[in-house]
Coordinates of C-alpha atoms and ligand atoms in Angstrom, one line a residue:
M1 CA -13.0 20.9 -16.6
L2 CA -10.7 20.9 -13.6
L3 CA -12.9 18.3 -12.0
L4 CA -12.5 16.1 -15.0
V5 CA -8.8 16.2 -14.6
A6 CA -9.2 15.1 -11.0
L7 CA -11.5 12.3 -12.0
G8 CA -8.7 10.9 -14.2
A9 CA -7.1 9.6 -10.9
C10 CA -10.2 7.4 -10.1
G11 CA -8.9 4.3 -12.0
G12 CA -5.7 2.4 -12.3
A13 CA -3.3 0.4 -10.3
Q14 CA -3.5 2.4 -7.1
S15 CA -7.0 3.6 -6.7
A16 CA -9.5 2.9 -3.9
L17 CA -12.3 3.6 -6.4
D18 CA -11.2 0.7 -8.7
P19 CA -11.5 -2.2 -6.3
G20 CA -10.1 -5.6 -7.2
G21 CA -11.5 -7.5 -4.2
P22 CA -14.2 -7.7 -1.6
A23 CA -12.4 -5.7 1.2
A24 CA -11.6 -2.8 -1.2
A25 CA -15.2 -3.0 -2.6
R26 CA -16.7 -2.6 0.9
I27 CA -14.5 0.4 1.6
E28 CA -15.4 1.9 -1.8
G29 CA -19.1 1.4 -0.7
V30 CA -18.5 3.4 2.5
W31 CA -16.7 6.1 0.4
W32 CA -19.7 6.5 -1.9
V33 CA -22.3 6.6 0.9
I34 CA -20.3 9.3 2.6
F35 CA -19.5 11.2 -0.6
V36 CA -23.1 11.2 -1.9
G37 CA -24.5 12.0 1.6
A38 CA -22.1 14.9 2.1
A39 CA -22.9 16.2 -1.4
L40 CA -26.7 16.1 -0.7
I41 CA -26.2 17.9 2.6
F42 CA -23.9 20.5 1.0
V43 CA -26.5 21.2 -1.7
A44 CA -29.3 21.5 1.0
V45 CA -27.2 23.8 3.2
A46 CA -26.0 25.9 0.3
G47 CA -29.6 26.2 -1.0
L48 CA -31.0 27.3 2.4
F49 CA -28.1 29.8 2.7
T50 CA -28.8 31.3 -0.8
L51 CA -32.5 31.5 0.1
A52 CA -31.7 33.4 3.3
V53 CA -29.4 35.8 1.4
V54 CA -32.0 36.5 -1.3
R55 CA -34.7 37.1 1.2
G56 CA -32.5 39.3 3.3
A57 CA -31.6 41.4 0.3
R58 CA -35.2 41.7 -0.7
R59 CA -36.2 42.9 2.8
A60 CA -33.3 45.3 2.9
A61 CA -34.7 46.8 -0.3
G62 CA -38.1 47.1 1.3
A63 CA -39.8 44.5 -0.9
G64 CA -41.0 42.2 1.9
P65 CA -42.1 42.4 5.6
R66 CA -39.3 42.9 8.2
S67 CA -40.3 39.8 10.0
R68 CA -42.9 37.3 9.0
P69 CA -45.5 36.8 11.8
S70 CA -46.3 33.1 12.6
P71 CA -50.0 32.1 12.7
D72 CA -50.2 32.8 16.4
G73 CA -49.0 36.3 15.9
H74 CA -45.4 35.9 17.2
A75 CA -42.2 36.4 15.2
A76 CA -40.5 33.1 14.0
D77 CA -38.2 31.9 16.7
P78 CA -34.5 31.5 15.5
I79 CA -33.7 29.2 18.4
R80 CA -36.0 26.5 16.9
W81 CA -34.1 26.5 13.7
I82 CA -30.7 26.2 15.5
L83 CA -32.1 23.2 17.5
A84 CA -33.4 21.6 14.4
G85 CA -30.0 22.0 12.6
A86 CA -28.2 20.5 15.6
A87 CA -30.6 17.6 15.8
A88 CA -30.3 16.8 12.1
T89 CA -26.5 16.8 12.4
V90 CA -26.5 14.5 15.4
V91 CA -28.9 12.1 13.6
V92 CA -26.8 12.0 10.4
V93 CA -23.4 11.6 12.2
A94 CA -24.9 8.9 14.5
A95 CA -26.3 7.0 11.5
L96 CA -23.0 7.2 9.7
F97 CA -21.2 6.0 12.8
V98 CA -23.4 2.9 13.2
Y99 CA -23.1 2.1 9.5
A100 CA -19.3 2.5 9.5
L101 CA -19.0 0.2 12.6
G102 CA -20.9 -2.5 10.8
E103 CA -18.7 -2.2 7.7
T104 CA -15.6 -2.2 9.9
A105 CA -16.8 -5.4 11.7
A106 CA -17.3 -7.0 8.2
L107 CA -13.6 -6.4 7.5
D108 CA -12.4 -8.2 10.6
P109 CA -9.6 -10.6 9.6
R110 CA -10.8 -13.2 12.1
R111 CA -14.1 -13.8 10.3
E112 CA -12.7 -16.4 8.0
S113 CA -9.6 -18.6 7.9
A114 CA -6.9 -17.7 5.4
D115 CA -5.7 -19.7 2.4
I116 CA -2.2 -18.1 2.5
V117 CA -0.3 -16.4 5.2
V118 CA 2.2 -13.7 4.4
A119 CA 4.3 -11.8 6.9
V120 CA 5.3 -8.3 5.8
E121 CA 7.8 -6.2 7.7
G122 CA 8.1 -2.5 7.1
R123 CA 11.7 -1.3 6.8
R124 CA 13.2 2.1 6.0
W125 CA 12.3 2.1 3.1
W126 CA 11.2 -1.2 1.6
W127 CA 9.1 -4.2 2.4
D128 CA 10.4 -7.6 3.6
V129 CA 7.9 -10.3 2.5
A130 CA 7.9 -13.8 3.9
Y131 CA 5.6 -16.6 2.9
L132 CA 4.6 -18.8 5.9
E133 CA 3.5 -22.4 6.0
G134 CA 2.7 -23.9 9.4
G135 CA 4.6 -21.0 11.1
D136 CA 7.8 -21.6 9.0
T137 CA 9.1 -19.3 6.4
I138 CA 9.1 -21.1 3.0
A139 CA 10.1 -18.2 0.8
R140 CA 11.3 -14.7 1.2
T141 CA 11.2 -11.8 -1.2
A142 CA 10.9 -8.0 -1.1
N143 CA 8.6 -5.3 -2.4
E144 CA 6.4 -7.8 -4.3
I145 CA 3.6 -9.9 -3.0
H146 CA 2.2 -12.5 -5.4
V147 CA -1.2 -13.9 -4.6
P148 CA -3.5 -16.4 -6.4
V149 CA -6.8 -14.9 -7.6
G150 CA -9.7 -15.8 -5.3
A151 CA -7.5 -16.8 -2.3
R152 CA -7.9 -15.1 1.1
V153 CA -4.5 -13.8 2.1
E154 CA -3.7 -13.1 5.7
L155 CA -1.1 -10.4 6.2
R156 CA 0.9 -10.3 9.4
L157 CA 2.3 -6.8 9.6
T158 CA 5.3 -5.7 11.7
S159 CA 7.9 -3.0 11.6
A160 CA 11.7 -3.3 12.1
D161 CA 12.2 0.4 12.8
V162 CA 9.5 3.1 12.7
I163 CA 5.8 3.2 12.1
H164 CA 4.8 2.4 8.5
S165 CA 1.4 1.8 7.1
F166 CA 0.6 -1.0 4.6
W167 CA -1.9 0.2 2.0
V168 CA -3.0 -1.4 -1.3
P169 CA -5.9 0.9 -2.2
G170 CA -7.2 -1.5 -4.9
L171 CA -7.4 -4.5 -2.5
A172 CA -7.8 -3.5 1.1
G173 CA -7.7 -0.7 3.7
K174 CA -4.7 0.7 5.5
M175 CA -3.1 -1.1 8.4
D176 CA -0.3 0.4 10.5
M177 CA 2.9 -1.4 11.0
I178 CA 4.1 -0.6 14.5
P179 CA 7.4 -1.7 16.1
G180 CA 6.9 -4.3 18.7
R181 CA 3.4 -5.1 17.6
K182 CA 1.8 -7.6 15.2
N183 CA -1.2 -6.3 13.3
V184 CA -3.2 -8.5 11.0
T185 CA -5.2 -7.7 8.0
W186 CA -6.3 -9.6 4.9
L187 CA -7.0 -9.1 1.2
R188 CA -8.4 -11.1 -1.7
A189 CA -8.0 -10.3 -5.4
D190 CA -11.0 -11.4 -7.5
R191 CA -9.3 -10.7 -10.8
P192 CA -5.8 -11.0 -12.1
G193 CA -3.8 -7.8 -12.1
T194 CA -1.1 -5.7 -10.6
F195 CA -2.1 -3.6 -7.7
R196 CA 0.3 -0.9 -6.5
G197 CA 0.7 -0.4 -2.8
Q198 CA 2.3 2.5 -0.9
C199 CA 3.5 3.2 2.6
A200 CA 0.8 5.5 4.0
E201 CA 2.4 6.7 7.2
Y202 CA 5.2 9.3 7.0
C203 CA 8.4 7.3 8.0
G204 CA 11.3 9.5 7.0
L205 CA 13.1 10.9 4.0
Q206 CA 12.1 8.2 1.5
H207 CA 8.6 7.6 2.6
A208 CA 7.3 8.5 -0.9
R209 CA 9.6 5.8 -2.4
M210 CA 8.3 3.0 -0.3
A211 CA 6.0 1.3 -2.7
F212 CA 5.3 -2.3 -3.6
L213 CA 3.3 -4.4 -5.9
V214 CA 0.6 -7.0 -5.3
I215 CA 0.5 -9.3 -8.3
A216 CA -2.6 -11.5 -8.6
T217 CA -2.3 -14.4 -11.0
P218 CA -4.3 -17.6 -11.6
R219 CA -3.6 -20.4 -9.1
S220 CA -1.3 -22.4 -11.4
E221 CA 0.8 -19.4 -12.2
Y222 CA 1.1 -18.5 -8.5
D223 CA 2.1 -22.1 -7.6
A224 CA 4.8 -22.0 -10.2
W225 CA 6.0 -18.7 -8.9
L226 CA 6.1 -19.9 -5.3
T227 CA 8.0 -23.1 -6.3
R228 CA 10.7 -20.9 -7.9
Q229 CA 10.8 -18.6 -4.8
R230 CA 11.2 -21.6 -2.5
A231 CA 14.2 -22.8 -4.5
E232 CA 17.8 -21.8 -3.5
A233 CA 19.8 -19.7 -5.9
P234 CA 21.5 -21.6 -8.7
R235 CA 25.3 -22.2 -8.3
P236 CA 27.4 -19.7 -10.2
V237 CA 28.4 -21.2 -13.5
G238 CA 30.9 -19.7 -16.0
P239 CA 33.9 -17.4 -15.4
D240 CA 32.0 -14.1 -15.5
V241 CA 29.3 -15.3 -13.2
S242 CA 31.8 -16.9 -10.8
R243 CA 33.8 -13.8 -10.6
G244 CA 30.6 -11.9 -10.1
F245 CA 29.7 -14.1 -7.2
D246 CA 33.0 -13.3 -5.6
V247 CA 32.3 -9.6 -6.0
F248 CA 28.9 -10.2 -4.4
R249 CA 30.4 -11.9 -1.4
A250 CA 33.0 -9.2 -1.0
H251 CA 30.8 -6.2 -1.4
C252 CA 27.1 -7.1 -0.9
S253 CA 26.8 -10.1 1.5
L254 CA 27.3 -8.1 4.6
C255 CA 23.7 -6.8 4.1
H256 CA 22.0 -9.1 1.6
A257 CA 21.1 -12.8 1.6
V258 CA 21.1 -15.2 -1.3
R259 CA 19.7 -18.5 -0.1
G260 CA 22.0 -21.5 -1.0
T261 CA 25.1 -19.4 -0.4
P262 CA 26.9 -18.3 2.7
A263 CA 25.3 -14.8 2.4
V264 CA 22.5 -14.8 5.0
S265 CA 22.3 -11.2 6.3
R266 CA 18.8 -9.8 6.6
R267 CA 19.8 -6.2 6.8
G268 CA 18.8 -5.5 3.3
P269 CA 16.3 -7.2 0.9
D270 CA 16.8 -11.0 0.2
L271 CA 18.2 -11.2 -3.3
T272 CA 17.8 -14.9 -4.0
H273 CA 15.4 -14.2 -6.9
L274 CA 16.2 -10.6 -7.5
A275 CA 16.2 -10.9 -11.3
G276 CA 12.5 -12.0 -11.3
R277 CA 11.3 -8.8 -9.6
R278 CA 9.8 -5.9 -11.5
T279 CA 11.3 -3.0 -9.5
L280 CA 14.4 -1.9 -7.6
G281 CA 14.5 0.2 -4.5
A282 CA 10.8 -0.5 -3.5
G283 CA 9.2 0.7 -6.7
T284 CA 11.8 3.4 -7.4
L285 CA 13.2 2.0 -10.7
A286 CA 12.2 -0.6 -13.2
N287 CA 14.4 -3.7 -12.7
T288 CA 16.6 -3.4 -15.8
P289 CA 20.4 -4.1 -16.0
A290 CA 21.2 -0.4 -16.5
N291 CA 19.1 0.7 -13.6
L292 CA 20.5 -2.1 -11.5
A293 CA 24.1 -1.0 -12.3
G294 CA 23.2 2.6 -11.3
W295 CA 21.6 1.4 -8.2
V296 CA 24.5 -0.8 -7.1
V297 CA 27.1 1.9 -7.7
D298 CA 25.3 4.9 -6.3
A299 CA 21.9 4.1 -4.6
Q300 CA 22.2 7.5 -2.8
N301 CA 21.9 9.3 -6.1
V302 CA 18.6 7.5 -6.8
K303 CA 17.2 7.3 -3.2
P304 CA 19.0 9.7 -0.9
G305 CA 19.0 8.6 2.7
S306 CA 18.4 4.9 1.9
L307 CA 20.6 2.5 3.9
M308 CA 22.3 1.2 0.7
P309 CA 25.8 2.8 0.6
P310 CA 27.6 3.7 -2.6
I311 CA 29.7 0.7 -3.8
S312 CA 32.9 1.6 -5.7
L313 CA 33.6 -1.1 -8.3
E314 CA 35.9 -1.4 -11.3
P315 CA 33.9 -1.5 -14.5
A316 CA 34.9 -5.2 -15.0
Q317 CA 33.8 -6.0 -11.4
L318 CA 30.4 -4.3 -12.0
H319 CA 30.0 -6.3 -15.3
D320 CA 30.7 -9.6 -13.5
L321 CA 28.4 -8.7 -10.6
L322 CA 25.5 -7.9 -13.0
A323 CA 26.2 -11.2 -14.8
Y324 CA 25.8 -13.0 -11.4
L325 CA 22.7 -11.0 -10.3
A326 CA 21.1 -11.8 -13.6
T327 CA 21.2 -15.5 -12.8
L328 CA 19.1 -15.0 -9.7
R329 CA 15.8 -15.7 -11.4
Ligands
LIG1 CU1 7.2 3.7 5.4 CU2 6.2 5.8 5.0

């Protein structure tokens, strides 16, 4: 029954056993080969061990001979069994090694050219996501990577501070993000869906709240999304929104950029299209107005240690700021 509870984790948005693309499917294959192989070996070893215990107990009770003579009259040699066990282990581990090398080579990002190039930078504790075209950044977002179904996506991974690890179990294997280094990996989603990713290298206090989403949609939907992302933020219109923009400039623009405005800092996530994102704080909260208000006023309460300081605002200021942020679709 306990095993059944554990099996409940084998599906869903963040499972390596529920692959949504070829890279994850290959890794799942390796997982099954090793799991089934290890299970067979475990059963064989446990069976031999049980046999030895039963025989030993019988002998101790005087039911059998003390040592069974071999056909040539000598007692069975235990060294032979030890050597046979060692040889079997070497053969199995060597075969797995060669098999895994072949599968690793098949995952090499240089094997095929990419349809889309995305640069992802690990930050404490969020993900900066830039869409590249001919080496130029055409759109920037955070904690959300949209991809068209069937496209091969090259991921250029870097880190701005400490070592992180980029992992979307449903789509690809792990790849470390190391300061001063560019690592490249790739993924392809073969069905539409939302795949959850998670930092897989302990990187400090909020390592657990360093998640992101990969959202795979049909090509037309992706193109429409990218067109929106490329656009600058709309100009503030109306008294609330205009006052909210002033609050943003006074309190937020030191760290956050909104393209199309004088706010260009890249210390925190780019907020140009914040309102279109599904989560806040790298997967910590659903992106709702109430959560956003709580996050703005006291992010430390939600995500202690994050680099977002508490912002003290009058209720009217907060109302206006939320009105402005809501226009950033
Ligand atoms: Cu970033 Cu763990």
